[in-house]
Amino acid sequence: MPRLFPRLVLVAVALYEIACFTDNLQMLDHQPLRFPKGSWPAIWQMFTLKSDGQENVWYEGRYGTTWVKLPMDEWYPAEWESGYRWERAAWTHERVVPYLQAACERSGAQEVRAVRLAWKRRLGSAAQFPRDGKLSVRGTRRCR
Amino acid sequence: MSVSLNWAWTRRLLAVAGLLTWLPRGAWVPEVYSSAGVVVAAGDLPLVKWFVLAPWQAWAVWGVLVGGLLTLLFRPSRVVSGLVLLAGIVLVYSEGLDTKAYDRLFLLQFLALTWAGDGEGQAGRDARTLQILIFAAIYGSTGWSKLLYEPAWATGDVLPGHLVDVHFGLRPVGMLALQAPWVLTVMGWWTVAFEVLFPFLIWVPVARPILLLLGVGFHIGIFATMNVRTFSLIAIAGYPAMASRAEWEVALRLLHRFRGVVLGGVGAWALALALPVLVARLRGPWPGAAWTPPDTALQAQVRAELDALVDGDPAAVVQARWGGTSWTRGAGPTVSLLSEPGAGADARTGTAVLLLLSETLPEDIPHRVRLLVGGPALLGEAPGEVWWIGPVGHHASHRGAQVWPSPWDWVLPARGTFLGFWPAVPAWWRTGSPVDSLQLPDGNWGPEGLPADATRVTDTGGWRSPGRREDNRASLDDDQVTRVVQAFRDHLLTPD
């Protein structure tokens, strides 16, 4: 009996990992996850799929009629290997809102926006220039 | 047989890996983990929805984590391991945006380390089983995902793309490997084979030592070719704990006996990493080392295009333009309507996506936002798709086919039922009724403007797959879409 509890825990862990794996496959099948909050710690997507896009994100502030690029890298320098935190925030609209608010406060601009430039990867080359880039506005905020 | 020696090595290596990971993050503690920075409720378990660390609290938690790692470098302690685990959970789940796979692997390994304690006795052996389960799940999950869902691994077309990623790629050894595509094809096969077979072979005593050795080589290869910071070291740190005592003693003897070769190999590897960079520096700037901004002409084009996105009559823009439309309402909370070309839909077919952002921002804690997306039916074309995204964290009816049977079905309630898991979530967010729970902070849309069968679903955040957005689509017919759009216009389009 003393060994029962640890064994039950290990069995539960194994079942949990299997459950998370099935949610992982569901996600790849573009189906909703059964339990995103429960599965998130153990869903592993590490360079699993082919990716052929690059992107760059910057923020701009409007002063009168002029848009000026904001020095977000100086104001918010936290950076991971995947880029700055405010770049990652721009992946979804709801997450970029706090950074737009912050950019409003830091910049004193009348309006701010997060802009994303996306382009295709050039295989085999270190020169990854956005020749065929596509622009999109990830979010705007009128500051005042 | 005791595995305390194995756990001692894993403990030290994890401590080193943890210090290399978390010490540099000390430069951003206030910005990333506290209310002094930009607080973003991101991830599937955003702690900031309930509490936000004050700067001193963030420093204290970070200090506990780093201090604990320093302690574990020299001696085992279940209590200290548990404190490191807790501190890591608080920081990682507070930040939410940039939670890396190696952060989660680090925390999971600390779960096992806490169980192991000093590694003695049955606890050490049980923790070893847990460690193996963790790694089997990681490799198996990602390996079988590759095998089942990405045929490009068989043709060798995946790694070349990752190696030129402006963030994770462009490493000298990776660029060298790109010159021989067959090398990358073989590396891809090897990756999938290792990951697919690991969950099974790790339990086979005869195969385990070879498998672990190959795994170390696998992670060294990843470290050499990609910019993944401490991921490889955190993974390798767990390997001694997966080996048996006898296997690890053999490994240590071999490492000692061939220390010259090992040190020489490490030195040669470091030189191979550094030499191309040195040569390139002598010749001139590394061409792919940093993203270069567009040239002047492209900048002018960018500016003209962006300026056009934010000007003009909103209603006309909605009807006339496909992309980049935004306007704001004059007073009160900012309401922006954006069109994002290509978001969740195919920009080449001209499908327009309207996003309605409604947000209020209390002093410290960012509020969630509600989005409504209108599809091409707004422009009188084919029956479109209208879907909206509720607050982050709200569960609603699941849509889509159940493809994979799962143990979750044994423990979760019937689909469509909100679990009531988060007590701090306001009550109206917890209702399963999609329509009457929609509210703007400054007004109540109520049910009259929305179709009764419209589904409110949740974007739980993250950008793991483009499919996440498409999950939330509910198809409505023309009449329903027209009524939704009219309701929006009546409520929102007031002149500035």
XYZ file of C-alpha atoms in Angstrom:
640
model
C 0.000 0.000 0.000
C 2.798 2.518 0.685
C 3.740 2.204 -2.951
C 0.200 2.701 -4.169
C 0.039 6.485 -3.967
C 3.256 7.183 -5.917
C 2.182 4.692 -8.555
C -1.232 6.317 -8.850
C 0.444 9.699 -9.257
C 2.674 8.377 -12.010
C -0.270 6.771 -13.790
C -2.180 10.046 -13.507
C 0.788 11.920 -14.960
C 0.986 9.472 -17.836
C -2.722 9.890 -18.573
C -2.379 13.672 -18.309
C 0.449 13.660 -20.820
C -1.619 11.539 -23.198
C -4.538 13.923 -22.799
C -2.311 16.901 -23.576
C -0.925 15.064 -26.568
C -4.434 14.538 -27.936
C -5.147 18.241 -27.502
C -1.911 18.958 -29.308
C -3.134 16.872 -32.231
C -6.531 18.547 -32.058
C -4.822 21.888 -32.423
C -2.885 20.728 -35.432
C -6.203 19.562 -36.881
C -7.585 23.087 -36.376
C -10.080 21.816 -33.876
C -10.810 23.315 -30.475
C -8.923 21.993 -27.525
C -10.854 20.165 -24.924
C -9.222 21.887 -22.025
C -6.826 24.643 -23.037
C -6.040 25.739 -19.502
C -5.246 22.209 -18.441
C -3.332 21.207 -21.541
C -1.240 24.305 -22.012
C 1.619 23.311 -19.681
C 2.242 20.153 -21.688
C 1.469 21.029 -25.275
C 4.675 21.001 -27.219
C 4.957 22.728 -30.548
C 8.626 23.282 -31.161
C 9.361 24.076 -34.777
C 6.937 21.289 -35.598
C 5.429 22.758 -38.722
C 6.996 24.225 -41.788
C 7.158 27.971 -41.636
C 7.877 30.255 -44.524
C 7.130 33.678 -43.112
C 9.156 36.319 -41.360
C 7.844 39.372 -39.671
C 8.877 42.603 -38.134
C 6.806 44.786 -35.884
C 7.195 48.393 -34.966
C 5.098 51.052 -33.306
C 4.403 54.526 -34.616
C 3.029 57.655 -33.047
C 1.162 60.430 -34.778
C 2.068 64.025 -34.023
C -0.239 66.215 -36.023
C -0.184 64.573 -39.414
C 3.229 62.993 -39.113
C 3.789 59.420 -38.085
C 7.055 58.731 -36.321
C 8.537 55.393 -35.400
C 8.652 55.009 -31.630
C 11.761 53.747 -29.813
C 10.033 50.811 -28.182
C 13.322 48.941 -27.954
C 14.668 51.666 -25.686
C 11.526 52.067 -23.598
C 10.818 48.346 -23.247
C 14.045 46.462 -23.823
C 12.936 43.037 -22.551
C 13.910 40.683 -25.298
C 13.829 36.974 -25.802
C 15.322 35.008 -28.668
C 11.966 35.396 -30.398
C 12.191 39.171 -30.287
C 10.982 41.957 -28.044
C 7.996 41.433 -25.795
C 6.038 44.156 -27.574
C 6.638 42.377 -30.852
C 5.124 39.207 -29.493
C 2.210 41.172 -28.060
C 1.348 42.229 -31.582
C 0.541 38.642 -32.570
C -3.015 39.131 -31.361
C -5.104 42.259 -31.228
C -6.206 42.026 -27.647
C -2.658 41.673 -26.408
C -1.263 44.620 -28.266
C -3.724 46.963 -26.563
C -1.722 47.334 -23.329
C 1.387 48.177 -25.325
C -0.549 50.700 -27.378
C -1.713 52.259 -24.128
C 1.862 52.305 -22.869
C 3.107 53.793 -26.114
C 0.478 56.514 -25.788
C 1.722 57.395 -22.333
C 5.424 57.323 -23.211
C 5.245 59.041 -26.553
C 2.780 61.851 -25.910
C 1.436 61.226 -29.389
C -2.115 61.862 -30.492
C -2.455 58.359 -31.821
C -0.320 55.253 -31.884
C -0.400 52.115 -33.951
C 1.385 48.808 -34.137
C 2.437 47.848 -37.611
C 3.485 44.457 -38.838
C 5.520 43.776 -41.920
C 5.458 40.169 -43.054
C 7.424 38.622 -45.855
C 8.496 35.242 -47.133
C 11.708 33.602 -46.075
C 14.498 33.350 -48.574
C 15.821 29.870 -48.203
C 19.538 29.324 -48.149
C 20.371 32.960 -47.605
C 21.386 35.000 -44.611
C 19.992 38.095 -46.285
C 16.374 38.116 -45.193
C 15.159 41.364 -46.744
C 11.429 42.094 -46.883
C 11.230 42.588 -50.615
C 7.669 41.302 -50.963
C 6.453 42.468 -47.621
C 2.819 42.817 -46.650
C 1.756 45.392 -44.155
C -0.967 45.187 -41.621
C -1.976 47.332 -38.694
C -2.127 45.208 -35.594
C -3.860 47.844 -33.538
C -4.374 51.549 -33.115
C -5.237 53.701 -30.200
C -6.258 57.312 -30.051
C -4.406 58.728 -27.103
C -6.160 62.012 -26.670
C 19.869 0.715 -6.590
C 20.092 4.334 -5.479
C 19.997 7.003 -8.171
C 21.137 9.797 -5.895
C 24.305 10.279 -7.938
C 22.214 10.753 -11.067
C 19.969 13.277 -9.373
C 22.969 15.128 -7.982
C 24.227 15.712 -11.512
C 20.812 16.689 -12.803
C 20.378 19.050 -9.887
C 23.692 20.798 -10.547
C 23.180 20.992 -14.286
C 19.630 22.304 -13.837
C 20.913 24.884 -11.384
C 23.532 26.058 -13.863
C 20.987 26.106 -16.687
C 18.508 27.936 -14.494
C 21.047 30.562 -13.500
C 22.027 31.095 -17.135
C 18.340 31.531 -17.935
C 17.133 33.661 -15.061
C 20.121 35.821 -14.169
C 19.982 37.769 -17.458
C 16.245 38.208 -16.973
C 17.047 40.175 -13.848
C 17.545 43.174 -16.111
C 13.826 43.157 -16.953
C 12.182 42.151 -13.703
C 10.230 45.386 -13.182
C 9.282 45.713 -16.819
C 8.145 42.160 -17.447
C 6.951 40.769 -14.137
C 5.528 43.705 -12.250
C 3.030 46.515 -12.407
C 5.863 48.915 -13.238
C 5.949 47.531 -16.744
C 3.326 46.648 -19.271
C 0.940 44.099 -17.858
C -0.600 41.827 -20.446
C -3.085 39.104 -19.613
C -1.676 36.472 -21.908
C -1.422 32.729 -22.003
C -3.946 30.209 -20.826
C -3.303 30.844 -17.155
C -2.686 34.562 -16.817
C -2.101 35.211 -13.142
C -2.364 38.956 -13.721
C -6.110 38.564 -14.012
C -6.179 38.130 -10.253
C -3.053 39.766 -8.940
C -0.210 41.785 -10.349
C 3.142 41.794 -8.638
C 4.401 45.077 -7.325
C 8.029 45.731 -8.317
C 9.371 44.775 -4.913
C 7.323 41.587 -4.975
C 8.647 40.681 -8.400
C 12.194 41.262 -7.206
C 11.552 39.142 -4.140
C 10.183 36.241 -6.167
C 13.059 36.486 -8.616
C 15.470 36.597 -5.702
C 13.956 33.449 -4.210
C 14.329 31.698 -7.541
C 17.940 32.726 -8.112
C 18.913 32.158 -4.491
C 17.342 28.737 -4.596
C 19.259 27.821 -7.724
C 22.524 28.912 -6.117
C 21.745 26.756 -3.113
C 20.906 23.739 -5.228
C 24.219 24.060 -6.986
C 25.893 22.839 -3.826
C 23.372 20.747 -1.960
C 20.029 19.057 -2.475
C 16.942 20.288 -0.721
C 13.360 19.367 -1.382
C 12.162 22.594 0.222
C 14.442 24.760 -1.880
C 13.469 22.882 -5.050
C 9.840 23.467 -4.203
C 10.453 27.165 -3.639
C 12.243 27.471 -6.970
C 9.330 25.690 -8.625
C 6.785 28.011 -7.028
C 8.774 31.134 -7.815
C 9.189 29.996 -11.407
C 5.478 29.335 -11.767
C 4.606 32.774 -10.413
C 6.995 34.564 -12.747
C 6.294 32.502 -15.855
C 2.520 32.666 -15.495
C 2.626 36.352 -14.628
C 4.524 37.172 -17.757
C 2.528 34.920 -20.031
C 3.616 36.379 -23.354
C 7.088 34.990 -23.774
C 6.741 31.656 -22.049
C 9.182 29.414 -23.795
C 9.057 25.654 -24.067
C 12.249 25.515 -22.049
C 10.583 27.496 -19.266
C 7.905 24.838 -19.023
C 10.455 22.040 -19.299
C 12.475 23.692 -16.532
C 9.439 23.837 -14.239
C 8.406 20.257 -14.996
C 11.904 19.033 -14.215
C 11.793 20.900 -10.945
C 8.618 19.045 -10.157
C 10.556 15.826 -10.514
C 13.541 17.224 -8.636
C 11.325 18.255 -5.749
C 9.920 14.756 -5.586
C 13.404 13.267 -5.719
C 14.786 15.364 -2.893
C 18.309 14.049 -2.442
C 17.585 11.236 -4.838
C 17.852 8.505 -2.232
C 15.488 5.614 -1.874
C 12.187 4.996 -3.556
C 11.497 8.719 -3.939
C 14.521 9.022 -6.178
C 13.415 6.086 -8.287
C 9.825 7.310 -8.566
C 11.042 10.762 -9.516
C 13.209 9.142 -12.174
C 10.101 7.526 -13.639
C 8.408 10.913 -13.623
C 11.406 12.455 -15.365
C 11.242 9.798 -18.071
C 7.506 10.390 -18.499
C 8.127 14.124 -18.930
C 10.737 13.650 -21.626
C 8.825 10.859 -23.319
C 5.825 13.176 -23.525
C 7.848 16.054 -24.948
C 9.678 14.071 -27.576
C 6.715 11.863 -28.362
C 4.298 14.750 -28.672
C 6.425 16.830 -30.959
C 7.743 13.835 -32.899
C 4.376 12.268 -33.616
C 2.965 15.695 -34.452
C 5.692 16.056 -37.046
C 5.080 12.570 -38.387
C 1.312 12.921 -38.628
C 0.877 16.547 -39.623
C 3.936 17.782 -41.445
C 4.953 15.758 -44.509
C 7.651 18.294 -45.298
C 9.894 16.597 -42.742
C 10.156 13.651 -45.118
C 11.220 15.854 -47.997
C 13.631 17.926 -45.942
C 11.774 21.196 -46.449
C 11.249 22.180 -42.819
C 14.715 22.791 -41.402
C 15.872 25.153 -44.155
C 13.048 27.510 -43.248
C 13.733 27.419 -39.527
C 17.456 27.986 -40.017
C 16.848 31.327 -41.715
C 14.333 32.575 -39.186
C 15.386 36.100 -38.279
C 14.995 35.323 -34.602
C 15.795 31.650 -34.119
C 18.073 31.085 -37.063
C 20.904 32.694 -38.991
C 23.538 30.963 -36.880
C 26.871 30.338 -38.611
C 26.756 26.549 -38.339
C 23.167 26.575 -39.512
C 24.059 28.746 -42.489
C 26.870 26.342 -43.300
C 24.491 23.399 -43.196
C 22.166 25.203 -45.602
C 24.805 24.871 -48.289
C 24.256 21.109 -48.307
C 20.502 20.460 -48.414
C 20.973 16.705 -48.167
C 22.471 17.243 -44.708
C 19.294 18.989 -43.601
C 17.121 16.259 -45.046
C 19.017 13.628 -43.078
C 18.923 15.806 -39.961
C 15.159 16.068 -40.367
C 14.729 12.299 -40.654
C 16.957 11.794 -37.677
C 14.972 14.323 -35.640
C 11.636 12.685 -36.352
C 12.971 9.153 -35.815
C 14.554 10.047 -32.488
C 11.471 11.816 -31.182
C 8.995 9.217 -32.403
C 10.905 6.264 -30.958
C 12.055 7.837 -27.708
C 8.832 7.221 -25.692
C 9.162 3.499 -26.384
C 12.891 2.817 -26.415
C 13.611 4.751 -23.226
C 12.017 1.925 -21.244
C 14.265 -0.691 -22.849
C 17.455 -1.100 -20.755
C 19.586 -2.178 -23.684
C 18.547 0.758 -25.846
C 18.489 3.455 -23.168
C 22.197 4.354 -22.972
C 22.472 4.721 -26.715
C 19.254 6.685 -26.869
C 20.414 9.115 -24.192
C 23.768 9.558 -25.867
C 22.076 10.286 -29.158
C 19.774 12.707 -27.357
C 22.722 14.679 -26.038
C 24.061 14.893 -29.576
C 20.606 15.917 -30.786
C 20.469 18.869 -28.403
C 24.025 19.896 -29.102
C 23.088 19.974 -32.768
C 20.082 22.177 -32.022
C 22.244 24.519 -29.962
C 24.809 24.760 -32.735
C 22.350 25.550 -35.496
C 19.609 27.565 -33.845
C 19.250 30.395 -31.392
C 17.349 28.709 -28.599
C 19.338 30.105 -25.689
C 19.403 27.663 -22.786
C 16.905 25.153 -24.129
C 19.540 22.552 -24.982
C 21.256 22.821 -21.620
C 17.975 22.537 -19.727
C 17.127 19.423 -21.723
C 20.551 17.830 -21.333
C 20.440 18.581 -17.603
C 17.620 16.075 -17.265
C 19.486 13.211 -18.897
C 21.512 11.936 -15.922
C 18.288 11.458 -13.971
C 16.836 9.304 -16.741
C 19.815 6.972 -16.786
C 20.206 4.190 -14.281
C 22.924 4.433 -11.644
C 25.124 1.932 -13.430
C 24.697 3.672 -16.778
C 25.594 7.055 -15.330
C 28.665 5.666 -13.587
C 29.806 4.232 -16.914
C 29.168 7.586 -18.563
C 31.188 9.394 -15.912
C 34.072 6.944 -16.280
C 34.028 7.400 -20.021
C 33.889 11.165 -19.696
C 36.833 11.060 -17.329
C 38.813 8.642 -19.469
C 38.230 10.594 -22.629
C 38.266 14.016 -21.025
C 40.907 15.165 -23.416
C 38.768 14.227 -26.386
C 35.678 15.741 -24.813
C 37.386 19.005 -23.953
C 39.016 19.092 -27.350
C 35.679 18.429 -28.993
C 34.003 21.189 -27.044
C 36.838 23.534 -27.936
C 36.661 22.621 -31.602
C 32.907 23.082 -31.560
C 33.279 26.511 -29.970
C 35.876 27.393 -32.577
C 33.603 26.180 -35.358
C 30.918 28.489 -34.010
C 33.221 31.427 -33.545
C 35.484 31.157 -36.576
C 32.948 31.954 -39.303
C 31.758 34.909 -37.278
C 35.326 36.151 -36.852
C 36.020 35.777 -40.546
C 32.811 37.558 -41.441
C 33.624 40.380 -39.041
C 36.986 40.805 -40.682
C 35.334 40.972 -44.070
C 32.489 43.218 -43.047
C 29.097 43.176 -41.321
C 27.301 39.841 -41.199
C 24.564 40.307 -43.824
C 21.806 38.553 -41.967
C 22.812 39.558 -38.483
C 20.058 42.099 -38.091
C 16.895 43.019 -39.838
C 17.478 45.987 -42.031
C 14.697 48.486 -42.507
C 13.086 48.893 -45.889
C 14.717 51.270 -48.277
C 13.510 54.821 -48.631
C 11.178 54.174 -51.509
C 9.552 51.287 -49.728
C 9.298 53.366 -46.580
C 7.444 56.051 -48.476
C 5.101 53.451 -49.888
C 4.583 51.994 -46.435
C 3.786 55.386 -45.012
C 1.299 56.243 -47.751
C -0.428 52.930 -47.310
C -0.589 53.237 -43.553
C -1.883 56.771 -43.711
C -4.663 55.603 -45.951
C -5.590 52.985 -43.415
C -6.552 55.420 -40.712
C -8.264 58.163 -42.650
C -11.621 58.423 -44.279
C -15.252 57.769 -43.552
C -15.522 54.531 -41.568
C -18.730 53.356 -43.140
C -17.422 53.929 -46.623
C -14.177 52.266 -45.754
C -15.973 49.260 -44.447
C -17.850 48.874 -47.665
C -15.162 49.930 -50.041
C -11.926 48.686 -48.622
C -10.626 45.324 -47.741
C -7.884 46.144 -45.409
C -6.520 48.321 -42.707
C -9.587 50.269 -41.701
C -9.682 51.875 -38.325
C -11.574 54.595 -36.588
C -12.282 55.541 -33.039
C -15.246 56.858 -31.233
C -14.872 60.310 -29.793
C -15.665 60.149 -26.103
C -15.515 57.470 -23.511
C -13.692 54.208 -24.001
C -11.840 53.888 -27.206
C -13.543 51.740 -29.747
C -11.490 50.848 -32.718
C -12.548 48.955 -35.754
C -9.796 47.343 -37.654
C -9.649 45.464 -40.832
C -6.790 43.126 -41.035
C -6.025 41.764 -44.422
C -5.455 38.101 -44.290
C -6.310 37.553 -40.648
C -7.995 34.192 -40.473
C -9.040 34.545 -44.072
C -7.527 34.705 -47.441
C -6.544 38.239 -48.369
C -6.142 37.214 -51.970
C -9.868 36.622 -52.258
C -10.492 39.981 -50.706
C -12.203 38.706 -47.599
C -12.474 41.526 -45.124
C -12.302 40.947 -41.432
C -13.667 43.565 -39.115
C -12.518 43.571 -35.587
C -14.232 45.515 -32.917
C -12.059 46.330 -29.992
C -13.726 47.532 -26.878
C -11.514 48.025 -23.940
C -11.203 49.897 -20.734
C -7.991 49.975 -18.882
C -8.127 50.283 -15.122
C -5.021 51.623 -13.533
C -2.894 48.557 -13.279
C -4.645 45.566 -14.617
C -5.402 45.487 -18.326
C -8.945 44.533 -18.999
C -9.812 41.899 -21.475
C -11.147 42.904 -24.818
C -14.063 41.719 -26.805
C -13.806 41.374 -30.467
C -16.389 40.969 -33.118
C -15.406 39.905 -36.536
C -17.514 40.394 -39.609
C -16.975 38.452 -42.752
C -17.464 39.000 -46.440
C -21.261 39.012 -46.206
C -20.928 42.568 -44.995
C -20.175 43.512 -48.536
C -23.113 41.649 -49.982
C -21.152 38.687 -51.201
C -21.330 35.023 -50.392
C -22.769 34.014 -47.006
C -20.149 35.169 -44.702
C -18.822 34.314 -41.379
C -19.368 36.332 -38.317
C -17.640 35.344 -35.197
C -16.600 37.057 -32.146
C -14.130 36.417 -29.493
C -15.118 36.736 -25.902
C -12.938 37.599 -22.975
C -9.806 35.621 -22.608
C -10.486 32.768 -20.297
C -14.118 32.142 -20.985
C -15.050 28.704 -22.155
C -17.979 28.320 -24.438
C -19.443 25.698 -26.646
C -16.859 23.773 -28.506
C -17.297 23.588 -32.194
C -15.727 21.353 -34.693
C -15.335 17.626 -34.959
C -13.801 15.584 -32.229
C -10.910 14.022 -34.029
C -8.873 12.381 -31.333
C -10.207 10.422 -28.374
C -8.719 11.714 -25.203
C -8.498 11.021 -21.484
C -9.927 14.499 -21.037
C -13.312 13.001 -21.938
C -13.214 10.977 -18.743
C -12.840 13.940 -16.447
C -14.353 16.956 -18.141
C -18.059 17.713 -18.062
C -20.175 17.685 -21.185
C -19.170 20.049 -23.927
C -20.498 23.532 -23.749
C -20.409 23.711 -19.999
C -18.291 26.322 -18.400
C -16.195 24.814 -15.690
C -16.485 27.709 -13.289
C -12.837 27.265 -12.663
C -11.812 30.803 -11.964
C -13.682 32.350 -9.078
C -12.467 35.825 -9.819
C -14.076 35.898 -13.225
C -17.152 38.132 -13.139
C -20.361 36.176 -13.103
C -21.660 37.394 -16.411
C -18.606 35.991 -18.144
C -19.329 32.602 -16.769
C -22.690 32.117 -18.321
C -23.042 29.613 -21.078
C -25.532 31.869 -22.775
C -23.647 33.632 -25.477
C -25.877 36.514 -26.328
C -27.169 38.065 -23.180
C -23.778 38.108 -21.583
C -22.302 40.446 -24.113
C -21.875 43.890 -22.717
C -19.909 46.946 -23.497
C -18.627 48.753 -20.441
C -20.636 51.813 -21.351
C -23.724 50.157 -22.723
C -25.670 47.001 -23.006
C -26.053 45.565 -26.442
C -28.445 43.000 -25.193
C -29.805 40.274 -27.342
C -31.786 42.377 -29.763
C -28.979 43.055 -32.158
C -27.504 39.610 -32.307
C -28.695 36.327 -33.704
C -29.891 33.926 -31.066
C -27.794 31.096 -32.327
C -24.608 33.061 -32.663
C -21.877 31.409 -30.752
C -19.571 33.142 -28.426
C -16.280 31.448 -28.308
C -12.954 32.235 -26.847
C -9.649 33.120 -28.240
C -7.466 31.785 -25.505
C -4.547 33.639 -26.861
C -1.312 32.467 -28.161
C -0.304 32.078 -31.697
C 0.684 28.504 -31.826
C -1.222 27.830 -34.969
C -3.257 29.905 -37.380
C -5.987 27.385 -36.807
C -6.704 28.826 -33.389
C -8.524 31.744 -34.929
C -10.446 29.611 -37.344
C -11.614 27.479 -34.469
C -13.792 30.348 -33.403
C -15.739 30.813 -36.549
C -19.463 30.303 -36.596
C -21.169 30.487 -39.932
C -24.254 32.624 -40.238
C -26.410 33.363 -43.205
C -26.834 36.685 -44.960
C -29.838 37.820 -42.973
C -28.202 37.152 -39.662
C -25.031 38.912 -40.670
C -26.985 41.900 -41.901
C -28.758 42.179 -38.583
C -25.469 41.974 -36.703
C -23.860 44.658 -38.822
C -26.870 46.919 -38.444
C -26.726 46.499 -34.694
C -23.089 47.501 -34.709
C -23.714 50.546 -36.782
C -26.594 51.675 -34.632
C -24.606 51.308 -31.459
C -21.170 52.334 -32.467
C -20.936 54.561 -35.478
C -21.471 57.920 -33.898
C -19.838 60.899 -35.522
C -16.705 62.221 -33.827
